[in-house]
Amino acid sequence: MEQATRVGNRLLAALPPADFALLAPHLRKVELRHDAVLVRSGDRIEHLSFPCSGAIALIMELPNGQTAATAVIGNDGAVGLLTALGPTRSPMTAVVRVAGTALQISPARFHAALERSAALATTVQIFTRALMTQVQHVAACNALHSVEARLARWLLHIHDRMEGCGDVLPLTQETLSELLGVRRTTVTHVVSALRASRALKSNRRGQLEIDRRRLEVVACECYKVMSRRIDRIVSQDAVRLLHAAPARNGCPPPPEFPFAKTDS
């Protein structure tokens, strides 16, 4: 699919060319630097980010300072898409945990396109369903499964979003603590257990080398169930549905990749 190759984000790539053309002139390609905060909990959402590579964690912050991840977003999703429901403040903090790139657009530009595109409205629905599926599975998994199984699940989800980047994940103990909602001392014990099972080959400072096959054995069933359900939502069936959506704009497809250069 030519547009998917050029765009990089699965949600945007699924749009019919005429609908994508409503967004294309206003999309800006930016770098997602490791540990960069895209939006903080309680802040107004200044831009929507559609990742093309990398991984972004959605973090819930409690009044006592504790934090826990509720979802990980890669090139199958977006950050800030809740603004499609109207002006809102972010309920969570979005932090880049694996560096990459994204396409950004202002809420005003996105809303203007949304009013003219039934396919774009369907895209918002698809992402909302996928995100809710992930959040619900994470909540159930946190309540029912061991810390080792949960860490294996998170590592597999992040690895899925690092296509072609090998088996070394750039994750610190602080990040793992945040993903699991546990103290760093607990992370140390869990990482040691995964090394003993050889699901982790090494854990150099800020890097984890995984053995994916063994990691899948350690992970709870949530990983495969969640992955199947999310992939079914953001699937070729959804793509066909988007292409069948009635066009309301009559715009021609963009002649070439129209985005600005990556911000430095």
PDB file of C-alpha atoms in Angstrom:
ATOM      1  CA  MET A   1       0.000   0.000   0.000  1.00  0.00           C
ATOM      2  CA  GLU A   2       1.814   3.095  -1.218  1.00  0.00           C
ATOM      3  CA  GLN A   3       0.212   5.507   1.218  1.00  0.00           C
ATOM      4  CA  ALA A   4       1.099   3.280   4.184  1.00  0.00           C
ATOM      5  CA  THR A   5       4.729   3.259   3.056  1.00  0.00           C
ATOM      6  CA  ARG A   6       4.814   7.032   2.755  1.00  0.00           C
ATOM      7  CA  VAL A   7       2.844   7.879   5.893  1.00  0.00           C
ATOM      8  CA  GLY A   8       4.097   5.363   8.450  1.00  0.00           C
ATOM      9  CA  ASN A   9       1.114   5.608  10.828  1.00  0.00           C
ATOM     10  CA  ARG A  10      -1.495   2.882  10.326  1.00  0.00           C
ATOM     11  CA  LEU A  11      -4.481   5.060  11.188  1.00  0.00           C
ATOM     12  CA  LEU A  12      -3.531   7.768   8.703  1.00  0.00           C
ATOM     13  CA  ALA A  13      -2.482   5.238   6.070  1.00  0.00           C
ATOM     14  CA  ALA A  14      -5.946   3.668   6.192  1.00  0.00           C
ATOM     15  CA  LEU A  15      -7.644   6.881   5.098  1.00  0.00           C
ATOM     16  CA  PRO A  16      -8.853   7.188   1.501  1.00  0.00           C
ATOM     17  CA  PRO A  17      -6.555   9.580  -0.422  1.00  0.00           C
ATOM     18  CA  ALA A  18      -9.165  12.343  -0.642  1.00  0.00           C
ATOM     19  CA  ASP A  19      -9.745  12.272   3.119  1.00  0.00           C
ATOM     20  CA  PHE A  20      -6.028  12.069   3.888  1.00  0.00           C
ATOM     21  CA  ALA A  21      -5.524  15.136   1.687  1.00  0.00           C
ATOM     22  CA  LEU A  22      -7.575  17.181   4.174  1.00  0.00           C
ATOM     23  CA  LEU A  23      -4.893  16.567   6.817  1.00  0.00           C
ATOM     24  CA  ALA A  24      -1.731  16.298   4.729  1.00  0.00           C
ATOM     25  CA  PRO A  25      -0.888  20.029   4.274  1.00  0.00           C
ATOM     26  CA  HIS A  26      -1.116  20.571   8.033  1.00  0.00           C
ATOM     27  CA  LEU A  27       0.856  17.563   9.269  1.00  0.00           C
ATOM     28  CA  ARG A  28       4.318  18.276  10.643  1.00  0.00           C
ATOM     29  CA  LYS A  29       6.926  15.554  11.042  1.00  0.00           C
ATOM     30  CA  VAL A  30       8.718  15.707  14.411  1.00  0.00           C
ATOM     31  CA  GLU A  31      11.232  13.675  16.347  1.00  0.00           C
ATOM     32  CA  LEU A  32      10.062  11.801  19.410  1.00  0.00           C
ATOM     33  CA  ARG A  33      13.003  12.022  21.775  1.00  0.00           C
ATOM     34  CA  HIS A  34      13.406   9.491  24.568  1.00  0.00           C
ATOM     35  CA  ASP A  35      11.690  10.630  27.803  1.00  0.00           C
ATOM     36  CA  ALA A  36      10.035  13.612  26.080  1.00  0.00           C
ATOM     37  CA  VAL A  37       6.663  14.513  27.610  1.00  0.00           C
ATOM     38  CA  LEU A  38       4.083  15.114  24.856  1.00  0.00           C
ATOM     39  CA  VAL A  39       1.344  16.227  27.223  1.00  0.00           C
ATOM     40  CA  ARG A  40       0.909  16.231  31.008  1.00  0.00           C
ATOM     41  CA  SER A  41      -2.164  15.156  32.901  1.00  0.00           C
ATOM     42  CA  GLY A  42      -4.534  18.095  33.317  1.00  0.00           C
ATOM     43  CA  ASP A  43      -2.973  20.156  30.507  1.00  0.00           C
ATOM     44  CA  ARG A  44      -4.824  21.208  27.397  1.00  0.00           C
ATOM     45  CA  ILE A  45      -3.943  19.126  24.362  1.00  0.00           C
ATOM     46  CA  GLU A  46      -1.998  21.442  22.052  1.00  0.00           C
ATOM     47  CA  HIS A  47      -1.456  18.979  19.212  1.00  0.00           C
ATOM     48  CA  LEU A  48      -2.341  15.480  18.090  1.00  0.00           C
ATOM     49  CA  SER A  49       0.591  13.128  17.504  1.00  0.00           C
ATOM     50  CA  PHE A  50       0.418  10.158  15.125  1.00  0.00           C
ATOM     51  CA  PRO A  51       3.560   8.042  15.764  1.00  0.00           C
ATOM     52  CA  CYS A  52       5.339   6.566  12.753  1.00  0.00           C
ATOM     53  CA  SER A  53       7.931   4.795  14.903  1.00  0.00           C
ATOM     54  CA  GLY A  54       8.825   4.497  18.570  1.00  0.00           C
ATOM     55  CA  ALA A  55       6.596   3.885  21.581  1.00  0.00           C
ATOM     56  CA  ILE A  56       4.691   6.269  23.853  1.00  0.00           C
ATOM     57  CA  ALA A  57       3.448   5.284  27.313  1.00  0.00           C
ATOM     58  CA  LEU A  58       0.235   6.720  28.737  1.00  0.00           C
ATOM     59  CA  ILE A  59       0.864   7.262  32.449  1.00  0.00           C
ATOM     60  CA  MET A  60      -1.688   7.657  35.217  1.00  0.00           C
ATOM     61  CA  GLU A  61      -0.380   9.855  38.049  1.00  0.00           C
ATOM     62  CA  LEU A  62      -1.916   9.524  41.520  1.00  0.00           C
ATOM     63  CA  PRO A  63      -2.050  12.333  44.116  1.00  0.00           C
ATOM     64  CA  ASN A  64       0.590  10.586  46.266  1.00  0.00           C
ATOM     65  CA  GLY A  65       3.100  10.708  43.405  1.00  0.00           C
ATOM     66  CA  GLN A  66       2.830   7.076  42.351  1.00  0.00           C
ATOM     67  CA  THR A  67       2.594   6.370  38.625  1.00  0.00           C
ATOM     68  CA  ALA A  68       1.592   3.425  36.456  1.00  0.00           C
ATOM     69  CA  ALA A  69       1.287   2.888  32.713  1.00  0.00           C
ATOM     70  CA  THR A  70      -2.174   2.180  31.332  1.00  0.00           C
ATOM     71  CA  ALA A  71      -1.325   1.764  27.629  1.00  0.00           C
ATOM     72  CA  VAL A  72       1.481   1.892  25.070  1.00  0.00           C
ATOM     73  CA  ILE A  73       0.908   3.567  21.706  1.00  0.00           C
ATOM     74  CA  GLY A  74       2.934   3.028  18.555  1.00  0.00           C
ATOM     75  CA  ASN A  75       2.301   3.481  14.850  1.00  0.00           C
ATOM     76  CA  ASP A  76      -1.118   1.888  15.275  1.00  0.00           C
ATOM     77  CA  GLY A  77      -2.501   4.837  17.240  1.00  0.00           C
ATOM     78  CA  ALA A  78      -2.339   8.482  18.222  1.00  0.00           C
ATOM     79  CA  VAL A  79      -1.872  10.741  21.239  1.00  0.00           C
ATOM     80  CA  GLY A  80      -4.455  13.456  21.880  1.00  0.00           C
ATOM     81  CA  LEU A  81      -7.219  12.023  19.713  1.00  0.00           C
ATOM     82  CA  LEU A  82      -9.705  12.596  22.550  1.00  0.00           C
ATOM     83  CA  THR A  83      -9.900  16.180  21.320  1.00  0.00           C
ATOM     84  CA  ALA A  84     -12.169  14.778  18.605  1.00  0.00           C
ATOM     85  CA  LEU A  85     -14.819  14.701  21.342  1.00  0.00           C
ATOM     86  CA  GLY A  86     -14.356  18.424  21.960  1.00  0.00           C
ATOM     87  CA  PRO A  87     -11.921  20.718  23.782  1.00  0.00           C
ATOM     88  CA  THR A  88     -10.533  18.740  26.696  1.00  0.00           C
ATOM     89  CA  ARG A  89      -7.650  18.417  29.105  1.00  0.00           C
ATOM     90  CA  SER A  90      -5.527  15.316  28.977  1.00  0.00           C
ATOM     91  CA  PRO A  91      -6.537  12.692  31.571  1.00  0.00           C
ATOM     92  CA  MET A  92      -3.057  11.139  31.441  1.00  0.00           C
ATOM     93  CA  THR A  93       0.590  12.019  30.843  1.00  0.00           C
ATOM     94  CA  ALA A  94       2.084  10.805  27.549  1.00  0.00           C
ATOM     95  CA  VAL A  95       5.837  10.057  27.667  1.00  0.00           C
ATOM     96  CA  VAL A  96       8.093   8.818  24.863  1.00  0.00           C
ATOM     97  CA  ARG A  97       9.695   5.583  26.058  1.00  0.00           C
ATOM     98  CA  VAL A  98      11.227   4.505  22.725  1.00  0.00           C
ATOM     99  CA  ALA A  99      12.467   7.294  20.462  1.00  0.00           C
ATOM    100  CA  GLY A 100      10.995   7.642  16.991  1.00  0.00           C
ATOM    101  CA  THR A 101       9.074  10.075  14.792  1.00  0.00           C
ATOM    102  CA  ALA A 102       5.494  11.306  14.611  1.00  0.00           C
ATOM    103  CA  LEU A 103       3.198  13.428  12.485  1.00  0.00           C
ATOM    104  CA  GLN A 104       1.601  16.262  14.449  1.00  0.00           C
ATOM    105  CA  ILE A 105      -1.395  18.461  13.732  1.00  0.00           C
ATOM    106  CA  SER A 106      -3.243  21.095  15.752  1.00  0.00           C
ATOM    107  CA  PRO A 107      -6.679  20.211  17.200  1.00  0.00           C
ATOM    108  CA  ALA A 108      -8.281  23.045  15.200  1.00  0.00           C
ATOM    109  CA  ARG A 109      -6.939  21.716  11.877  1.00  0.00           C
ATOM    110  CA  PHE A 110      -7.946  18.180  12.797  1.00  0.00           C
ATOM    111  CA  HIS A 111     -11.489  19.237  13.764  1.00  0.00           C
ATOM    112  CA  ALA A 112     -11.891  21.132  10.493  1.00  0.00           C
ATOM    113  CA  ALA A 113     -10.998  17.979   8.547  1.00  0.00           C
ATOM    114  CA  LEU A 114     -13.160  15.814  10.812  1.00  0.00           C
ATOM    115  CA  GLU A 115     -16.250  17.852   9.931  1.00  0.00           C
ATOM    116  CA  ARG A 116     -15.695  17.083   6.246  1.00  0.00           C
ATOM    117  CA  SER A 117     -14.722  13.418   6.425  1.00  0.00           C
ATOM    118  CA  ALA A 118     -16.850  10.431   7.419  1.00  0.00           C
ATOM    119  CA  ALA A 119     -13.764   8.213   7.062  1.00  0.00           C
ATOM    120  CA  LEU A 120     -11.838  10.313   9.578  1.00  0.00           C
ATOM    121  CA  ALA A 121     -14.720   9.999  12.046  1.00  0.00           C
ATOM    122  CA  THR A 122     -14.551   6.236  11.596  1.00  0.00           C
ATOM    123  CA  THR A 123     -10.807   6.370  12.260  1.00  0.00           C
ATOM    124  CA  VAL A 124     -11.438   8.089  15.593  1.00  0.00           C
ATOM    125  CA  GLN A 125     -13.937   5.366  16.510  1.00  0.00           C
ATOM    126  CA  ILE A 126     -11.464   2.620  15.563  1.00  0.00           C
ATOM    127  CA  PHE A 127      -8.694   4.093  17.683  1.00  0.00           C
ATOM    128  CA  THR A 128     -11.000   4.688  20.656  1.00  0.00           C
ATOM    129  CA  ARG A 129     -12.095   1.046  20.579  1.00  0.00           C
ATOM    130  CA  ALA A 130      -8.492  -0.165  20.331  1.00  0.00           C
ATOM    131  CA  LEU A 131      -7.327   2.058  23.194  1.00  0.00           C
ATOM    132  CA  MET A 132     -10.219   1.034  25.452  1.00  0.00           C
ATOM    133  CA  THR A 133      -9.464  -2.625  24.700  1.00  0.00           C
ATOM    134  CA  GLN A 134      -5.850  -2.152  25.755  1.00  0.00           C
ATOM    135  CA  VAL A 135      -6.700  -0.207  28.925  1.00  0.00           C
ATOM    136  CA  GLN A 136      -9.297  -2.799  29.991  1.00  0.00           C
ATOM    137  CA  HIS A 137      -6.870  -5.687  29.460  1.00  0.00           C
ATOM    138  CA  VAL A 138      -4.100  -3.902  31.359  1.00  0.00           C
ATOM    139  CA  ALA A 139      -6.440  -3.280  34.308  1.00  0.00           C
ATOM    140  CA  ALA A 140      -7.483  -6.948  34.436  1.00  0.00           C
ATOM    141  CA  CYS A 141      -3.923  -8.171  33.985  1.00  0.00           C
ATOM    142  CA  ASN A 142      -2.634  -5.936  36.800  1.00  0.00           C
ATOM    143  CA  ALA A 143      -5.213  -7.436  39.147  1.00  0.00           C
ATOM    144  CA  LEU A 144      -4.825 -11.093  38.223  1.00  0.00           C
ATOM    145  CA  HIS A 145      -1.304 -11.889  37.050  1.00  0.00           C
ATOM    146  CA  SER A 146       2.214 -11.995  38.456  1.00  0.00           C
ATOM    147  CA  VAL A 147       4.681  -9.153  38.079  1.00  0.00           C
ATOM    148  CA  GLU A 148       6.936 -11.379  35.933  1.00  0.00           C
ATOM    149  CA  ALA A 149       4.101 -12.171  33.512  1.00  0.00           C
ATOM    150  CA  ARG A 150       3.066  -8.515  33.355  1.00  0.00           C
ATOM    151  CA  LEU A 151       6.594  -7.325  32.602  1.00  0.00           C
ATOM    152  CA  ALA A 152       6.933  -9.943  29.867  1.00  0.00           C
ATOM    153  CA  ARG A 153       3.656  -8.660  28.366  1.00  0.00           C
ATOM    154  CA  TRP A 154       4.823  -5.023  28.402  1.00  0.00           C
ATOM    155  CA  LEU A 155       8.175  -5.936  26.828  1.00  0.00           C
ATOM    156  CA  LEU A 156       6.444  -7.845  24.035  1.00  0.00           C
ATOM    157  CA  HIS A 157       4.042  -4.968  23.338  1.00  0.00           C
ATOM    158  CA  ILE A 158       6.924  -2.500  23.145  1.00  0.00           C
ATOM    159  CA  HIS A 159       8.966  -4.870  20.959  1.00  0.00           C
ATOM    160  CA  ASP A 160       6.004  -5.118  18.569  1.00  0.00           C
ATOM    161  CA  ARG A 161       6.234  -1.351  18.107  1.00  0.00           C
ATOM    162  CA  MET A 162       9.963  -1.440  17.307  1.00  0.00           C
ATOM    163  CA  GLU A 163       9.742  -3.035  13.874  1.00  0.00           C
ATOM    164  CA  GLY A 164      13.154  -3.842  12.443  1.00  0.00           C
ATOM    165  CA  CYS A 165      15.042  -2.600  15.522  1.00  0.00           C
ATOM    166  CA  GLY A 166      16.343  -5.942  16.785  1.00  0.00           C
ATOM    167  CA  ASP A 167      15.917  -7.445  20.245  1.00  0.00           C
ATOM    168  CA  VAL A 168      17.464  -4.717  22.409  1.00  0.00           C
ATOM    169  CA  LEU A 169      14.895  -2.494  24.129  1.00  0.00           C
ATOM    170  CA  PRO A 170      16.097   0.915  25.387  1.00  0.00           C
ATOM    171  CA  LEU A 171      14.315   0.760  28.752  1.00  0.00           C
ATOM    172  CA  THR A 172      15.611   1.888  32.135  1.00  0.00           C
ATOM    173  CA  GLN A 173      14.641   0.434  35.507  1.00  0.00           C
ATOM    174  CA  GLU A 174      12.740   3.636  36.179  1.00  0.00           C
ATOM    175  CA  THR A 175      10.660   3.047  33.043  1.00  0.00           C
ATOM    176  CA  LEU A 176      10.008  -0.578  34.005  1.00  0.00           C
ATOM    177  CA  SER A 177       8.922   0.569  37.467  1.00  0.00           C
ATOM    178  CA  GLU A 178       6.523   3.002  35.824  1.00  0.00           C
ATOM    179  CA  LEU A 179       5.111   0.366  33.479  1.00  0.00           C
ATOM    180  CA  LEU A 180       4.466  -2.045  36.332  1.00  0.00           C
ATOM    181  CA  GLY A 181       3.490   0.392  39.076  1.00  0.00           C
ATOM    182  CA  VAL A 182       6.027  -1.130  41.483  1.00  0.00           C
ATOM    183  CA  ARG A 183       9.206  -0.018  43.255  1.00  0.00           C
ATOM    184  CA  ARG A 184      12.601  -0.290  41.582  1.00  0.00           C
ATOM    185  CA  THR A 185      13.676  -2.941  44.095  1.00  0.00           C
ATOM    186  CA  THR A 186      10.836  -5.121  42.821  1.00  0.00           C
ATOM    187  CA  VAL A 187      11.946  -4.450  39.237  1.00  0.00           C
ATOM    188  CA  THR A 188      15.445  -5.685  40.110  1.00  0.00           C
ATOM    189  CA  HIS A 189      14.024  -8.996  41.389  1.00  0.00           C
ATOM    190  CA  VAL A 190      11.731  -9.401  38.372  1.00  0.00           C
ATOM    191  CA  VAL A 191      14.515  -8.723  35.866  1.00  0.00           C
ATOM    192  CA  SER A 192      16.706 -11.274  37.679  1.00  0.00           C
ATOM    193  CA  ALA A 193      13.909 -13.850  37.435  1.00  0.00           C
ATOM    194  CA  LEU A 194      13.515 -13.231  33.695  1.00  0.00           C
ATOM    195  CA  ARG A 195      17.266 -13.582  33.241  1.00  0.00           C
ATOM    196  CA  ALA A 196      17.178 -16.879  35.134  1.00  0.00           C
ATOM    197  CA  SER A 197      14.520 -18.146  32.738  1.00  0.00           C
ATOM    198  CA  ARG A 198      16.642 -16.800  29.841  1.00  0.00           C
ATOM    199  CA  ALA A 199      13.756 -14.659  28.616  1.00  0.00           C
ATOM    200  CA  LEU A 200      16.212 -11.782  29.063  1.00  0.00           C
ATOM    201  CA  LYS A 201      19.677 -12.326  27.640  1.00  0.00           C
ATOM    202  CA  SER A 202      21.213  -9.247  29.259  1.00  0.00           C
ATOM    203  CA  ASN A 203      20.207  -6.106  31.123  1.00  0.00           C
ATOM    204  CA  ARG A 204      22.941  -3.570  30.569  1.00  0.00           C
ATOM    205  CA  ARG A 205      22.267  -0.115  31.953  1.00  0.00           C
ATOM    206  CA  GLY A 206      19.262   1.312  30.102  1.00  0.00           C
ATOM    207  CA  GLN A 207      19.017  -1.668  27.727  1.00  0.00           C
ATOM    208  CA  LEU A 208      17.268  -5.031  27.840  1.00  0.00           C
ATOM    209  CA  GLU A 209      18.138  -7.759  25.336  1.00  0.00           C
ATOM    210  CA  ILE A 210      15.203 -10.137  25.038  1.00  0.00           C
ATOM    211  CA  ASP A 211      14.689 -13.674  23.806  1.00  0.00           C
ATOM    212  CA  ARG A 212      11.258 -13.210  22.283  1.00  0.00           C
ATOM    213  CA  ARG A 213      10.324 -16.897  22.137  1.00  0.00           C
ATOM    214  CA  ARG A 214      11.076 -17.431  25.818  1.00  0.00           C
ATOM    215  CA  LEU A 215       9.455 -14.127  26.737  1.00  0.00           C
ATOM    216  CA  GLU A 216       6.211 -15.274  25.120  1.00  0.00           C
ATOM    217  CA  VAL A 217       6.294 -18.379  27.351  1.00  0.00           C
ATOM    218  CA  VAL A 218       6.617 -16.236  30.490  1.00  0.00           C
ATOM    219  CA  ALA A 219       3.954 -13.712  29.471  1.00  0.00           C
ATOM    220  CA  CYS A 220       0.363 -14.266  30.552  1.00  0.00           C
ATOM    221  CA  GLU A 221      -2.376 -14.996  28.019  1.00  0.00           C
ATOM    222  CA  CYS A 222      -3.266 -11.296  28.039  1.00  0.00           C
ATOM    223  CA  TYR A 223      -0.528 -10.563  25.510  1.00  0.00           C
ATOM    224  CA  LYS A 224      -1.888 -12.762  22.733  1.00  0.00           C
ATOM    225  CA  VAL A 225      -5.539 -12.050  23.500  1.00  0.00           C
ATOM    226  CA  MET A 226      -4.992  -8.285  23.614  1.00  0.00           C
ATOM    227  CA  SER A 227      -2.846  -8.289  20.480  1.00  0.00           C
ATOM    228  CA  ARG A 228      -5.424 -10.272  18.500  1.00  0.00           C
ATOM    229  CA  ARG A 229      -8.309  -8.059  19.564  1.00  0.00           C
ATOM    230  CA  ILE A 230      -6.485  -4.795  18.875  1.00  0.00           C
ATOM    231  CA  ASP A 231      -5.186  -6.026  15.525  1.00  0.00           C
ATOM    232  CA  ARG A 232      -8.699  -7.093  14.565  1.00  0.00           C
ATOM    233  CA  ILE A 233      -9.958  -3.580  15.334  1.00  0.00           C
ATOM    234  CA  VAL A 234      -7.134  -1.904  13.374  1.00  0.00           C
ATOM    235  CA  SER A 235      -7.339  -4.551  10.634  1.00  0.00           C
ATOM    236  CA  GLN A 236      -7.731  -4.812   6.904  1.00  0.00           C
ATOM    237  CA  ASP A 237     -11.484  -5.050   7.505  1.00  0.00           C
ATOM    238  CA  ALA A 238     -11.329  -1.616   9.140  1.00  0.00           C
ATOM    239  CA  VAL A 239      -9.234  -0.350   6.243  1.00  0.00           C
ATOM    240  CA  ARG A 240     -11.832  -1.583   3.752  1.00  0.00           C
ATOM    241  CA  LEU A 241     -14.563   0.062   5.826  1.00  0.00           C
ATOM    242  CA  LEU A 242     -12.704   3.366   5.685  1.00  0.00           C
ATOM    243  CA  HIS A 243     -12.252   3.155   1.940  1.00  0.00           C
ATOM    244  CA  ALA A 244     -15.953   2.424   1.565  1.00  0.00           C
ATOM    245  CA  ALA A 245     -16.912   5.482   3.667  1.00  0.00           C
ATOM    246  CA  PRO A 246     -18.704   8.141   1.609  1.00  0.00           C
ATOM    247  CA  ALA A 247     -16.453  11.034   0.694  1.00  0.00           C
ATOM    248  CA  ARG A 248     -17.677  14.465   1.713  1.00  0.00           C
ATOM    249  CA  ASN A 249     -14.844  16.599   0.487  1.00  0.00           C
ATOM    250  CA  GLY A 250     -14.016  15.902  -3.155  1.00  0.00           C
ATOM    251  CA  CYS A 251     -10.333  16.702  -2.600  1.00  0.00           C
ATOM    252  CA  PRO A 252      -7.785  15.092  -4.933  1.00  0.00           C
ATOM    253  CA  PRO A 253      -5.084  12.845  -3.456  1.00  0.00           C
ATOM    254  CA  PRO A 254      -1.807  14.548  -2.533  1.00  0.00           C
ATOM    255  CA  PRO A 255       0.751  14.192  -5.346  1.00  0.00           C
ATOM    256  CA  GLU A 256       3.669  13.478  -3.035  1.00  0.00           C
ATOM    257  CA  PHE A 257       4.686  13.148   0.628  1.00  0.00           C
ATOM    258  CA  PRO A 258       3.671  16.609   1.801  1.00  0.00           C
ATOM    259  CA  PHE A 259       5.043  16.922   5.317  1.00  0.00           C
ATOM    260  CA  ALA A 260       7.597  19.359   6.630  1.00  0.00           C
ATOM    261  CA  LYS A 261      11.077  18.178   7.476  1.00  0.00           C
ATOM    262  CA  THR A 262      11.632  16.586  10.866  1.00  0.00           C
ATOM    263  CA  ASP A 263      11.987  19.194  13.584  1.00  0.00           C
ATOM    264  CA  SER A 264      15.407  19.261  15.184  1.00  0.00           C
TER     265      SER A 264
END
